[in-house]
Coordinates of C-alpha atoms and ligand atoms in Angstrom, one line a residue:
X1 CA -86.9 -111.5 27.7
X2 CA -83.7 -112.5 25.9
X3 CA -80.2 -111.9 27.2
X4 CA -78.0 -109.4 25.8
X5 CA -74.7 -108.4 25.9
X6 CA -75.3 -105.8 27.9
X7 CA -76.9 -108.2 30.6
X8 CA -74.5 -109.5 33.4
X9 CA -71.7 -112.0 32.6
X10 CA -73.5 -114.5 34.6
X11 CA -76.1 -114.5 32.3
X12 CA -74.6 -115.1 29.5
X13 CA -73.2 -118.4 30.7
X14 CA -73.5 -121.5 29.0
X15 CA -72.1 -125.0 30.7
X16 CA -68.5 -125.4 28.7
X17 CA -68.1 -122.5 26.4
X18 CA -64.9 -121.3 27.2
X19 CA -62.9 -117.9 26.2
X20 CA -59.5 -119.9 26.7
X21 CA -57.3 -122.3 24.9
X22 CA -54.5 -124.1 26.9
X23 CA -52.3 -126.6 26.4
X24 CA -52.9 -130.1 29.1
X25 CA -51.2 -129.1 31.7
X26 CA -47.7 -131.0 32.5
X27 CA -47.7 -130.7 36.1
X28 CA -49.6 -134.3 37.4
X29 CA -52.7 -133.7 39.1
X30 CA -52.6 -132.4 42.7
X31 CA -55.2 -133.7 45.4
X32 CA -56.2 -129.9 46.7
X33 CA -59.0 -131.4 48.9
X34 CA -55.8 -133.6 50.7
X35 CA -53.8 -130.8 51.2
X36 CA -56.5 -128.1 51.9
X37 CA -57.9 -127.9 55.7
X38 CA -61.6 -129.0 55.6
X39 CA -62.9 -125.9 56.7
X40 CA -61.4 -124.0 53.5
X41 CA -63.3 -126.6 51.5
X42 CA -65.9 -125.1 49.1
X43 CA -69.3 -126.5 49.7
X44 CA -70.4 -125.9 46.1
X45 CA -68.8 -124.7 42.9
X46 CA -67.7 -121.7 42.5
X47 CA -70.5 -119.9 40.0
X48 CA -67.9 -118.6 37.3
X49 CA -69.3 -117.4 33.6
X50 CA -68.7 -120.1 31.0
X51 CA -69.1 -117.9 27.8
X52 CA -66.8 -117.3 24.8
X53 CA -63.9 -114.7 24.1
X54 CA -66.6 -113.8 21.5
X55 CA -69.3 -112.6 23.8
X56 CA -66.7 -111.6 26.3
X57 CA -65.8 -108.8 24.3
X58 CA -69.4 -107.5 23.5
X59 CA -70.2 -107.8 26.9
X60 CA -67.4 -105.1 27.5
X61 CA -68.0 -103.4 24.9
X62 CA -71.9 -103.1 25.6
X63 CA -70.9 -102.3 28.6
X64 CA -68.2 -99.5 27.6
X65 CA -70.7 -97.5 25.5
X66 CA -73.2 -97.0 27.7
X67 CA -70.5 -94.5 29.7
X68 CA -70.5 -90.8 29.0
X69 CA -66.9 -89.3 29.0
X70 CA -65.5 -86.5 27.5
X71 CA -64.4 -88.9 24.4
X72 CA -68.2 -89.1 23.8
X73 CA -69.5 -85.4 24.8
X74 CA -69.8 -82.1 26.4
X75 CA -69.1 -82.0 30.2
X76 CA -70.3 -79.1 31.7
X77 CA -70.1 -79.6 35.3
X78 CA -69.3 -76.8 37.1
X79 CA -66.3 -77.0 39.6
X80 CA -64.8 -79.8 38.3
X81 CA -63.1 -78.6 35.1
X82 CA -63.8 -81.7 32.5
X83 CA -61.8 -80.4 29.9
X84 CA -60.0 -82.4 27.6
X85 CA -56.9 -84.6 28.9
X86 CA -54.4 -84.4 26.2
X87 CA -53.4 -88.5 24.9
X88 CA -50.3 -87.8 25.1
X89 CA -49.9 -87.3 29.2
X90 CA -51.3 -90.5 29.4
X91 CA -48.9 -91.9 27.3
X92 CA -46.2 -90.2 29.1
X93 CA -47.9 -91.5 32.5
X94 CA -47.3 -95.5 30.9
X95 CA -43.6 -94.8 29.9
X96 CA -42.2 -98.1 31.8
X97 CA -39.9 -96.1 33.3
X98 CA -42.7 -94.1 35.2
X99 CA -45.2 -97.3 35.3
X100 CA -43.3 -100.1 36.9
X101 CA -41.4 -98.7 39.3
X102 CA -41.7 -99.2 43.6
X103 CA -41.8 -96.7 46.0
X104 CA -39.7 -98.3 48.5
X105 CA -37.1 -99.5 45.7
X106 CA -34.1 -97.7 46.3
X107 CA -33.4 -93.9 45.7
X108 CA -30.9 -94.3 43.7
X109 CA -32.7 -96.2 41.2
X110 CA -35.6 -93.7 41.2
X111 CA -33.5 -90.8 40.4
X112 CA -35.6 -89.7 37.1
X113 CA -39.1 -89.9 39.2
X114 CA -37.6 -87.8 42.1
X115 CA -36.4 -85.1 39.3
X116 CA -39.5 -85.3 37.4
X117 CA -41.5 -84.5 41.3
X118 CA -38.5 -81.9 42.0
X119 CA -39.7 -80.3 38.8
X120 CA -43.1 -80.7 38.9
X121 CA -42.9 -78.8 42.5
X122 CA -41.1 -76.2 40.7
X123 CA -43.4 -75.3 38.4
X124 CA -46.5 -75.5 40.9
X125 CA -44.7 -72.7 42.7
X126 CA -44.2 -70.7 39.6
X127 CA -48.3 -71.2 38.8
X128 CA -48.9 -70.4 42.3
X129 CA -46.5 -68.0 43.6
X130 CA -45.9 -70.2 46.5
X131 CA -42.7 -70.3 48.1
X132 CA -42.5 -74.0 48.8
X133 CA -44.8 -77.1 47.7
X134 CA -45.7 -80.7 48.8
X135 CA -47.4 -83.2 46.2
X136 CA -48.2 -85.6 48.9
X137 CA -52.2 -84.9 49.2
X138 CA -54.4 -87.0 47.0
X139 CA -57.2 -85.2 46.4
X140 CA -58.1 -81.6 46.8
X141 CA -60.4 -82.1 50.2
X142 CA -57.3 -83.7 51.3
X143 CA -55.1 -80.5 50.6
X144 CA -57.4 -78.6 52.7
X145 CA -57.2 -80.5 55.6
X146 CA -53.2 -80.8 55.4
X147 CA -53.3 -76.7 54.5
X148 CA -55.5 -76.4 57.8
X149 CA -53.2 -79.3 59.9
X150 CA -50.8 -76.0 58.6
X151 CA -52.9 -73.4 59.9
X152 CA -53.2 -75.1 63.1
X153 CA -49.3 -76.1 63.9
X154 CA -48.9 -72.5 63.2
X155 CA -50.8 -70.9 65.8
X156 CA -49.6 -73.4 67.8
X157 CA -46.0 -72.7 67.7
X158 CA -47.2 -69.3 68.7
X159 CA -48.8 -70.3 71.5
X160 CA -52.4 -69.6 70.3
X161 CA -53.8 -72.8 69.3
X162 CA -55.9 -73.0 72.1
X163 CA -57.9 -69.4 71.2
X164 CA -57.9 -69.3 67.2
X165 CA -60.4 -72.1 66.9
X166 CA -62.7 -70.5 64.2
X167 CA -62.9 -70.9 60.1
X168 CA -64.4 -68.4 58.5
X169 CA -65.9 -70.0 55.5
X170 CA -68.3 -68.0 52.7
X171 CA -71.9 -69.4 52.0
X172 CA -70.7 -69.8 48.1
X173 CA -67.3 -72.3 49.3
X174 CA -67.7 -75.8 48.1
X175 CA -69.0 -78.1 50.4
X176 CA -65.5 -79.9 51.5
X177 CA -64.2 -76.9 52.5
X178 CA -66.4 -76.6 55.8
X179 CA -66.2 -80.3 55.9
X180 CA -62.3 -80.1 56.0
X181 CA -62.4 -77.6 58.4
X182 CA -64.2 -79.5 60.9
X183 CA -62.0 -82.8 60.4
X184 CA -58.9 -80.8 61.6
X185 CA -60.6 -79.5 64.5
X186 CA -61.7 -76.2 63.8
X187 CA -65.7 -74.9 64.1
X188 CA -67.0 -73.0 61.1
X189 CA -68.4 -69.6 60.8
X190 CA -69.8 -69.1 57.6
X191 CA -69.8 -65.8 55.9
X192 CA -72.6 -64.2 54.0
X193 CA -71.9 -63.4 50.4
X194 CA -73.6 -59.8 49.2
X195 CA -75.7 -59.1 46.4
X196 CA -73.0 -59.4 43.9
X197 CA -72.7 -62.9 44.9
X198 CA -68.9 -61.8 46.6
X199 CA -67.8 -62.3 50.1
X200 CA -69.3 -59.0 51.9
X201 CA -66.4 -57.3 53.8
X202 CA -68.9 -56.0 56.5
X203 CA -69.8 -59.3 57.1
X204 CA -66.2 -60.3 57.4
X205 CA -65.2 -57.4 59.9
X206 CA -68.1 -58.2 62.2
X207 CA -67.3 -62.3 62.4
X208 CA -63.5 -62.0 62.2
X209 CA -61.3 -61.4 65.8
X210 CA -59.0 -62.8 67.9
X211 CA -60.4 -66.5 67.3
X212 CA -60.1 -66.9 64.4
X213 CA -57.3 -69.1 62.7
X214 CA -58.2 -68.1 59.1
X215 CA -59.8 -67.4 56.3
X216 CA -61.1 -70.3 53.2
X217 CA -61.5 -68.7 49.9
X218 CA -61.9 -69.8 46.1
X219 CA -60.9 -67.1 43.7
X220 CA -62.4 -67.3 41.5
X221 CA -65.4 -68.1 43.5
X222 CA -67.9 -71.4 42.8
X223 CA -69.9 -68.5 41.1
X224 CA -67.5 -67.8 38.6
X225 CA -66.9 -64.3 39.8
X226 CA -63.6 -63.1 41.0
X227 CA -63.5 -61.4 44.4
X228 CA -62.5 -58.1 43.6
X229 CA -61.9 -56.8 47.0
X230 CA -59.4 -60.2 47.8
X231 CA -56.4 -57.3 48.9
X232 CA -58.6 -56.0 51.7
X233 CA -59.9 -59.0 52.7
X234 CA -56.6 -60.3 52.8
X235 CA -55.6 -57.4 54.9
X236 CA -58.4 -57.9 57.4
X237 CA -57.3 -61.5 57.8
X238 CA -53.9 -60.9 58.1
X239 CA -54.0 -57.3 61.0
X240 CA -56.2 -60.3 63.2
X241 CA -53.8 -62.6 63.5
X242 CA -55.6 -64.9 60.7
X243 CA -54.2 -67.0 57.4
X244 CA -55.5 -67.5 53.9
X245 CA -56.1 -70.7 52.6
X246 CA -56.9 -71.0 48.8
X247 CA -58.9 -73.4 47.2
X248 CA -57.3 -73.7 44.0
X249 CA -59.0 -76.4 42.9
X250 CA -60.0 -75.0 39.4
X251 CA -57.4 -72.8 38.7
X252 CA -58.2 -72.4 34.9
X253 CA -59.1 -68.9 34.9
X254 CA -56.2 -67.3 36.8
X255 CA -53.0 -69.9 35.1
X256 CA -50.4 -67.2 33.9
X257 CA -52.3 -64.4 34.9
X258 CA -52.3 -64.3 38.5
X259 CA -51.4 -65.8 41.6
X260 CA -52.9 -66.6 44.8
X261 CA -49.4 -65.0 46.5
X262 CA -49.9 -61.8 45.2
X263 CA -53.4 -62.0 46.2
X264 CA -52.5 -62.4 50.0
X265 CA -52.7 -66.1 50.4
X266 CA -50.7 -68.3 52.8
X267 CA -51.5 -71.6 51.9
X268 CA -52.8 -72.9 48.4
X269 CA -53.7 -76.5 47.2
X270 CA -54.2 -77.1 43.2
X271 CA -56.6 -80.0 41.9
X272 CA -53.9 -81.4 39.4
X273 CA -56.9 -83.8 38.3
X274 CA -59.2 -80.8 37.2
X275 CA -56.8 -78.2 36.5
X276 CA -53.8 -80.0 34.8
X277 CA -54.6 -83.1 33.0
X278 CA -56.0 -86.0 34.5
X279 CA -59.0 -88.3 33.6
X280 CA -61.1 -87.7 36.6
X281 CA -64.9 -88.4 35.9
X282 CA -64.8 -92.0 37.1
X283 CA -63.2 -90.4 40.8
X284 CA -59.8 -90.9 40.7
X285 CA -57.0 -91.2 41.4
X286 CA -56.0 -87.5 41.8
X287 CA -53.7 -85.1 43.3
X288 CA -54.0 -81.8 45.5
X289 CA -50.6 -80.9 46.2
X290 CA -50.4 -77.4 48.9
X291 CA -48.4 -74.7 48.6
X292 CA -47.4 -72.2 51.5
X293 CA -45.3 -69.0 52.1
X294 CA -42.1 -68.9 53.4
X295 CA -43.2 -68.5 57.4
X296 CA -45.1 -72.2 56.6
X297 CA -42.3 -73.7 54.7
X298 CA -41.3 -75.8 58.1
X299 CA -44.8 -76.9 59.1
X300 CA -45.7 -79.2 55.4
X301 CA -46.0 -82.9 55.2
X302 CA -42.8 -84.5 55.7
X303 CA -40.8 -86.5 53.4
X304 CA -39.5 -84.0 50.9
X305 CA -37.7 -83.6 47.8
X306 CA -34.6 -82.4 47.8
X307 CA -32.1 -81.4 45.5
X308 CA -28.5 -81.9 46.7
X309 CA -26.1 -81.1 44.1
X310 CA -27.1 -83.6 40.7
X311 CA -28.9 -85.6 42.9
X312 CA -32.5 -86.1 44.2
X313 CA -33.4 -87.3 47.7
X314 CA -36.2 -87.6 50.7
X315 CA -35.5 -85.5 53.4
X316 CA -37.3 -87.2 56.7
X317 CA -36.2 -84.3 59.4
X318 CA -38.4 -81.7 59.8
X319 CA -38.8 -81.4 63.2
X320 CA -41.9 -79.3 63.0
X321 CA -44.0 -80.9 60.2
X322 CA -47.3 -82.2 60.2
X323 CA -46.2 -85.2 59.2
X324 CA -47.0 -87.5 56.5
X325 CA -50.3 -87.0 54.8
X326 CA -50.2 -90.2 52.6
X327 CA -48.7 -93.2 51.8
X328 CA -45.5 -93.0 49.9
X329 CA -45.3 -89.5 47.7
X330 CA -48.8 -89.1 46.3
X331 CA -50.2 -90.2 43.7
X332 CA -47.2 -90.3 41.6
X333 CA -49.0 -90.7 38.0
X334 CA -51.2 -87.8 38.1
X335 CA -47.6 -85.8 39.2
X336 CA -46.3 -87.5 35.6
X337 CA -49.1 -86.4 34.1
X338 CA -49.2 -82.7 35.2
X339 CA -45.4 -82.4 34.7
X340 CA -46.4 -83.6 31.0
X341 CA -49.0 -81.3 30.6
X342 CA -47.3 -78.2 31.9
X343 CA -44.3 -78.6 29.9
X344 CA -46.5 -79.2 26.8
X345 CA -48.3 -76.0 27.1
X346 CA -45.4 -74.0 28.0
X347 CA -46.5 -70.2 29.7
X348 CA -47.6 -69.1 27.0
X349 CA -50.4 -72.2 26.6
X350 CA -51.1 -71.7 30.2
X351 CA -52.1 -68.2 29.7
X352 CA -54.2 -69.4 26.7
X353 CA -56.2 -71.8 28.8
X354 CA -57.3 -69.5 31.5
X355 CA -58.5 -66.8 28.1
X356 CA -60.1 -69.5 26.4
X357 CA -61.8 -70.9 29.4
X358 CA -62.9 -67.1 30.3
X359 CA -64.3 -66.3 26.9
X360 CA -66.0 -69.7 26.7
X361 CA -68.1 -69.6 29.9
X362 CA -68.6 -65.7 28.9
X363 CA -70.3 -66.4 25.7
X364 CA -72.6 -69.4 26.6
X365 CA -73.5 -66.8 29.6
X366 CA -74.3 -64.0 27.3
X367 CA -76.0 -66.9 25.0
X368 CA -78.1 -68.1 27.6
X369 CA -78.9 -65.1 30.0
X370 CA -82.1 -64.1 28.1
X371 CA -83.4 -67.8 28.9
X372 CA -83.4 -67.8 32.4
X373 CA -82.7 -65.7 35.6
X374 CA -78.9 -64.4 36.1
X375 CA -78.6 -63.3 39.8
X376 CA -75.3 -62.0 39.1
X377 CA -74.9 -60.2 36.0
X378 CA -70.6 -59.2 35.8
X379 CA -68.2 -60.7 33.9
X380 CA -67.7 -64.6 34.8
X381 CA -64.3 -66.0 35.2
X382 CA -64.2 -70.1 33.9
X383 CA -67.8 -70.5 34.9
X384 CA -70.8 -69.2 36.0
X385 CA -74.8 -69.9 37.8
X386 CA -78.0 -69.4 35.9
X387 CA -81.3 -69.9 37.8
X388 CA -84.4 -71.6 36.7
X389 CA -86.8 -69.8 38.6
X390 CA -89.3 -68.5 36.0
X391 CA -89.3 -72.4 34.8
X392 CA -90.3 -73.8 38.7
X393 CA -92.9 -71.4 38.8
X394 CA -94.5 -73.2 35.4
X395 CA -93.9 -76.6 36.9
X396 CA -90.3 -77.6 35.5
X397 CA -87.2 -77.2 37.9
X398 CA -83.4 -77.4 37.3
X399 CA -83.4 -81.0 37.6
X400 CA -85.7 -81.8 34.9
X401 CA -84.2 -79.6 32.2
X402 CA -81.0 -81.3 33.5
X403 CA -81.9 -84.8 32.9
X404 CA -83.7 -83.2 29.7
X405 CA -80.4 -82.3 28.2
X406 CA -79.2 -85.8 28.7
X407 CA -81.8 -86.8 25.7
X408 CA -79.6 -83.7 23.5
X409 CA -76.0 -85.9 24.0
X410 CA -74.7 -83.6 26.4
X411 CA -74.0 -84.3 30.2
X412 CA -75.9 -82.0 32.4
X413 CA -74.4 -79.1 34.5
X414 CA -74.1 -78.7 37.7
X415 CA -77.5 -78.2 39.7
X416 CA -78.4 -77.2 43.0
X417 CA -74.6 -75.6 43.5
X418 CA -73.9 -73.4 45.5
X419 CA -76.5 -73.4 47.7
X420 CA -77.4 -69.6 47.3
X421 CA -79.0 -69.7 44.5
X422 CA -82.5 -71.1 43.9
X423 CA -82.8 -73.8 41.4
X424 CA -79.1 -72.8 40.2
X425 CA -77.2 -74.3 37.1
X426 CA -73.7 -74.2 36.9
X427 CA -71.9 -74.2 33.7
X428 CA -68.1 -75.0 33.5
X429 CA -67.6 -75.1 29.4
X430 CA -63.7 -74.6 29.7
X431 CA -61.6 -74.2 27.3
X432 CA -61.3 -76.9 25.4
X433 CA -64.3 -76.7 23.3
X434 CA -65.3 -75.4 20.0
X435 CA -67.2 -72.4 19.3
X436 CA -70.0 -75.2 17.4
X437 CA -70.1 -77.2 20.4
X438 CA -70.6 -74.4 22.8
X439 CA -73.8 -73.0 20.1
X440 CA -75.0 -76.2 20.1
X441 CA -75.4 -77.2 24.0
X442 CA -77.1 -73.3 24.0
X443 CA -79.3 -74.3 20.9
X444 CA -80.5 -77.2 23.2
X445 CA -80.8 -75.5 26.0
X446 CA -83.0 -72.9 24.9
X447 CA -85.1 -75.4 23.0
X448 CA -85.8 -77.3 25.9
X449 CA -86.6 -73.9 28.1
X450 CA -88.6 -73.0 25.0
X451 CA -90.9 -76.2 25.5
X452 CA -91.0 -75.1 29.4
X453 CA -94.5 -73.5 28.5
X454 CA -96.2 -76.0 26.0
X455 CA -94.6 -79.1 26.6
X456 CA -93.7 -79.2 30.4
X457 CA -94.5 -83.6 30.8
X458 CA -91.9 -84.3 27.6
X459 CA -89.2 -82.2 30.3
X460 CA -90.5 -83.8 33.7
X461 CA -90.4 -87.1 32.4
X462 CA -87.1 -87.5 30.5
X463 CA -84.0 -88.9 29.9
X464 CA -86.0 -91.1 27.3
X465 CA -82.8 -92.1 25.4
X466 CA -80.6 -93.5 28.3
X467 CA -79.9 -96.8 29.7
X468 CA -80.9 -95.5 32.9
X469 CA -84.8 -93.4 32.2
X470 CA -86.2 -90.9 35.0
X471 CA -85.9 -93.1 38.5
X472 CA -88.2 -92.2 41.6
X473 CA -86.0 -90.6 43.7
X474 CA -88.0 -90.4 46.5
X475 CA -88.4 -94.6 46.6
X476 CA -84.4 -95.2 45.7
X477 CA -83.9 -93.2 48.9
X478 CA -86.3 -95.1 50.7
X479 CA -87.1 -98.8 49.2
X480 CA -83.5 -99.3 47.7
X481 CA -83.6 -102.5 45.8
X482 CA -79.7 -103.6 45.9
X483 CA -80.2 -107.0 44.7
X484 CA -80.0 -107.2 40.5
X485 CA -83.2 -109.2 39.4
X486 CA -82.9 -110.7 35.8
X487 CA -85.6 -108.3 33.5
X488 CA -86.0 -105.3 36.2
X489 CA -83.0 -103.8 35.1
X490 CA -83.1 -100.7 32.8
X491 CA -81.6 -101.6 29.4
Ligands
LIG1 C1 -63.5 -80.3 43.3 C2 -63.3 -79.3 44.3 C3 -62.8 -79.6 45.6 C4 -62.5 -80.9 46.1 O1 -61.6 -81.6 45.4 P1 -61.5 -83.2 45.4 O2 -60.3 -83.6 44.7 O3 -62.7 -83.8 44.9 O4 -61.4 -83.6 46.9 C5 -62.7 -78.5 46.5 N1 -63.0 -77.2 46.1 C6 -63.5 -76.9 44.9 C7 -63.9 -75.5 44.6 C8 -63.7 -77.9 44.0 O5 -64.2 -77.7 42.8

């Protein structure tokens, strides 16, 4: 087989082609084996590519377009909002005022990145409602576990830490929120959504008592559907002695038009890496800054910014904080970016987001409903699950039309999330797509569901236009070959 550029470095190599040009260096020659202990001597050469700035860059290149992003497609992965980043955040984000400074260089000489986190904070607790915020978690899971750290030094300082050891959690919550719970020490009850695919209040009233320290919820839920009864359950919560935590990781369906505050909710974290404008398919970095109520305001992480007269500082003493959740302030560009983002789109573009993304995920649900089943049938909020039940009973599941739609240009949904519905797909369009993009992932959809009957193998067996074509799952799980072998790797 011959090499191409989209083979490894190494094998490209070629015994003095170089991608380099420098002038003989001045400095006389040292004797590194003399002044090197023996035992940090290298045995053999180091096994570096020799190959030109030529095939350097087609390598990388080669490389860079076999990567799907949202520069090259459609991204419809439910609950994790890959809309479009605007350019100009990350422009903003490289500004060398932002870029090259140190978080342990004086405060004095930070002053514009301490205003622009002062700021950013400020307009969090407008989106949120919240009475206070911290932007020191890096990730949503992360929130969680601070807002439930929150949860825990609360009951605490009451004196019931020891009895309110219980999470209630819904069946439909995303899988880091039960994983959350049990890092900060809590067990998890989960709670039984009904047939509308919302948290069932009777199930609520029969798990909830004097153990419990709270309540998780995501509102909208993962389903897309908005839980409509979120005053009484925050009632129920609240007359037991409970809190609310929010999971706001995808908050484009309620920016501008509500807030988890008025709903009830005493602690929120936001995604800003989903919700508010940063690259995030490649895993990171990103930011999950919490929010809480005034009765909270004591227990968040600890430093925080504060604003004393024109100027911007730390504050270190809060006596009864959790403490620090991560190193430094968070993950300060994603904080630029958001800040960017938000005071780009203004209110009013806020409240445009959360229509568009509503209208979007409502018309490729009306588009697609007669194509498969749709256990819940309301209104969706920025998403919503279709199942592919009819389609496993002829021999095709989820997963196949999934990798089948990889073969149309467009990434696949979500599959086999939440867990309560059977062979589930779960579309996130949001809002920044056309009306011609959203017809034509549908158009491909329902041709590749229309195949389901009379061409079933051309769906089991694809992606056939990828790098990577249909792998046996069952094997990678269980005869992993790690090692790369020259001409076994798909091209
Ligand atoms: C993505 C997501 C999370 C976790 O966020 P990370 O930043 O990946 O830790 C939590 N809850 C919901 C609903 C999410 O979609």
């Amino acid at each position: 087989m011959h090499t191409t550029y989209s083979d490894l470095v190494f094998e490209l190599s070629k015994k003095g082609r170089k991608a380099y040009s420098l002038p003989e260096s001045s400095i006389p020659n040292v004797d590194l084996e003399a002044i090197l202990p023996t035992h940090l001597h290298r045995e053999t050469p180091a096994d570096l590519p020799e190959i030109s700035e030529l095939q350097v860059m087609r390598h990388y290149t080669a490389l860079s377009n076999k990567n799907f992003g949202l520069e090259t497609g459609f991204y419809p992965l439910g609950s994790c909002t890959m809309k479009y980043n605007p350019k100009v955040n990350e422009d903003i984000a490289r500004y060398s005022g932002f870029s090259n400074i140190h978080p342990l260089q004086p405060l004095k000489t930070a002053q514009g990145a301490l205003e622009v986190m002062y700021h950013l904070e400020e307009s969090l607790k407008e989106v949120t409602g919240m009475d206070a915020i911290s932007l020191q978690p890096a990730a949503g899971a992360q929130g969680e576990w601070a807002g439930l750290l929150i949860f825990k030094a609360y009951h605490e300082a009451r004196g019931e830490g020891a009895i309110r050891r219980k999470i209630l959690v819904p069946d439909s919550a995303h899988g880091t929120n039960p994983a959350s719970a049990v890092v900060a020490g809590f067990d998890v009850v989960e709670i039984k959504s009904n047939a509308e695919g919302r948290v069932s209040v009777d199930a609520l009233k029969e798990a909830i008592g004097p153990d419990t320290a709270g309540l998780m919820l995501t509102n909208p839920n993962t389903l897309g559907l908005f839980e409509v009864d979120i005053v009484e359950i925050a009632n129920i919560v609240h007359e037991a002695g409970g809190l609310l935590y929010y999971d706001g990781a995808n908050a484009n369906a309620i920016l501008g038009k509500s807030t988890p505050k008025e709903m009830g909710f005493d602690v929120v974290h936001l995604n800003l890496h989903k919700t508010f404008s940063t690259p995030h398919g490649g895993g990171g970095p990103g930011s999950g800054p919490i929010g809480v109520v005034d009765y909270l305001i004591d227990y968040l992480p600890s430093p925080r910014i504060k604003k004393e007269k024109q100027s911007y500082t730390l504050s270190h003493k809060h006596e009864k904080s959790i403490g620090r959740v991560k190193g430094y302030y968070g993950n300060f560009g994603v904080n630029v970016r958001a800040y960017a983002y938000i005071r780009s789109m203004g209110s009013k573009g806020l409240q445009q987001v959360s229509e568009d993304a509503v209208l979007h995920a409502n018309y490729l649900k009306a588009r697609l409903s007669p194509y498969f089943d749709t256990p819940f049938k309301s209104l969706c909020k920025h998403e919503f699950v279709l199942s592919g039940t009819r389609h496993k009973k002829l021999g095709v599941r989820t997963l196949d039309i999934a990798k089948r739609l990889l073969d149309y240009g467009f990434y696949a949904p979500t599959v086999y999330f939440p867990l309560i519905v059977d062979e589930c797909l779960m579309i996130e369009p949001t809002e920044t797509e056309s009306k011609e993009t959203l017809d034509a992932f549908a158009d491909a959809l329902i041709e590749i569901v229309n195949d389901v009957k009379e061409k079933p193998d051309q769906i089991t067996g694809a992606p056939y236009t990828k790098a990577v074509k249909r792998l046996d799952e069952v094997a990678a799980a269980r005869k992993p070959v790690v090692r790369y072998q020259k001409g076994t790797q798909a091209k």
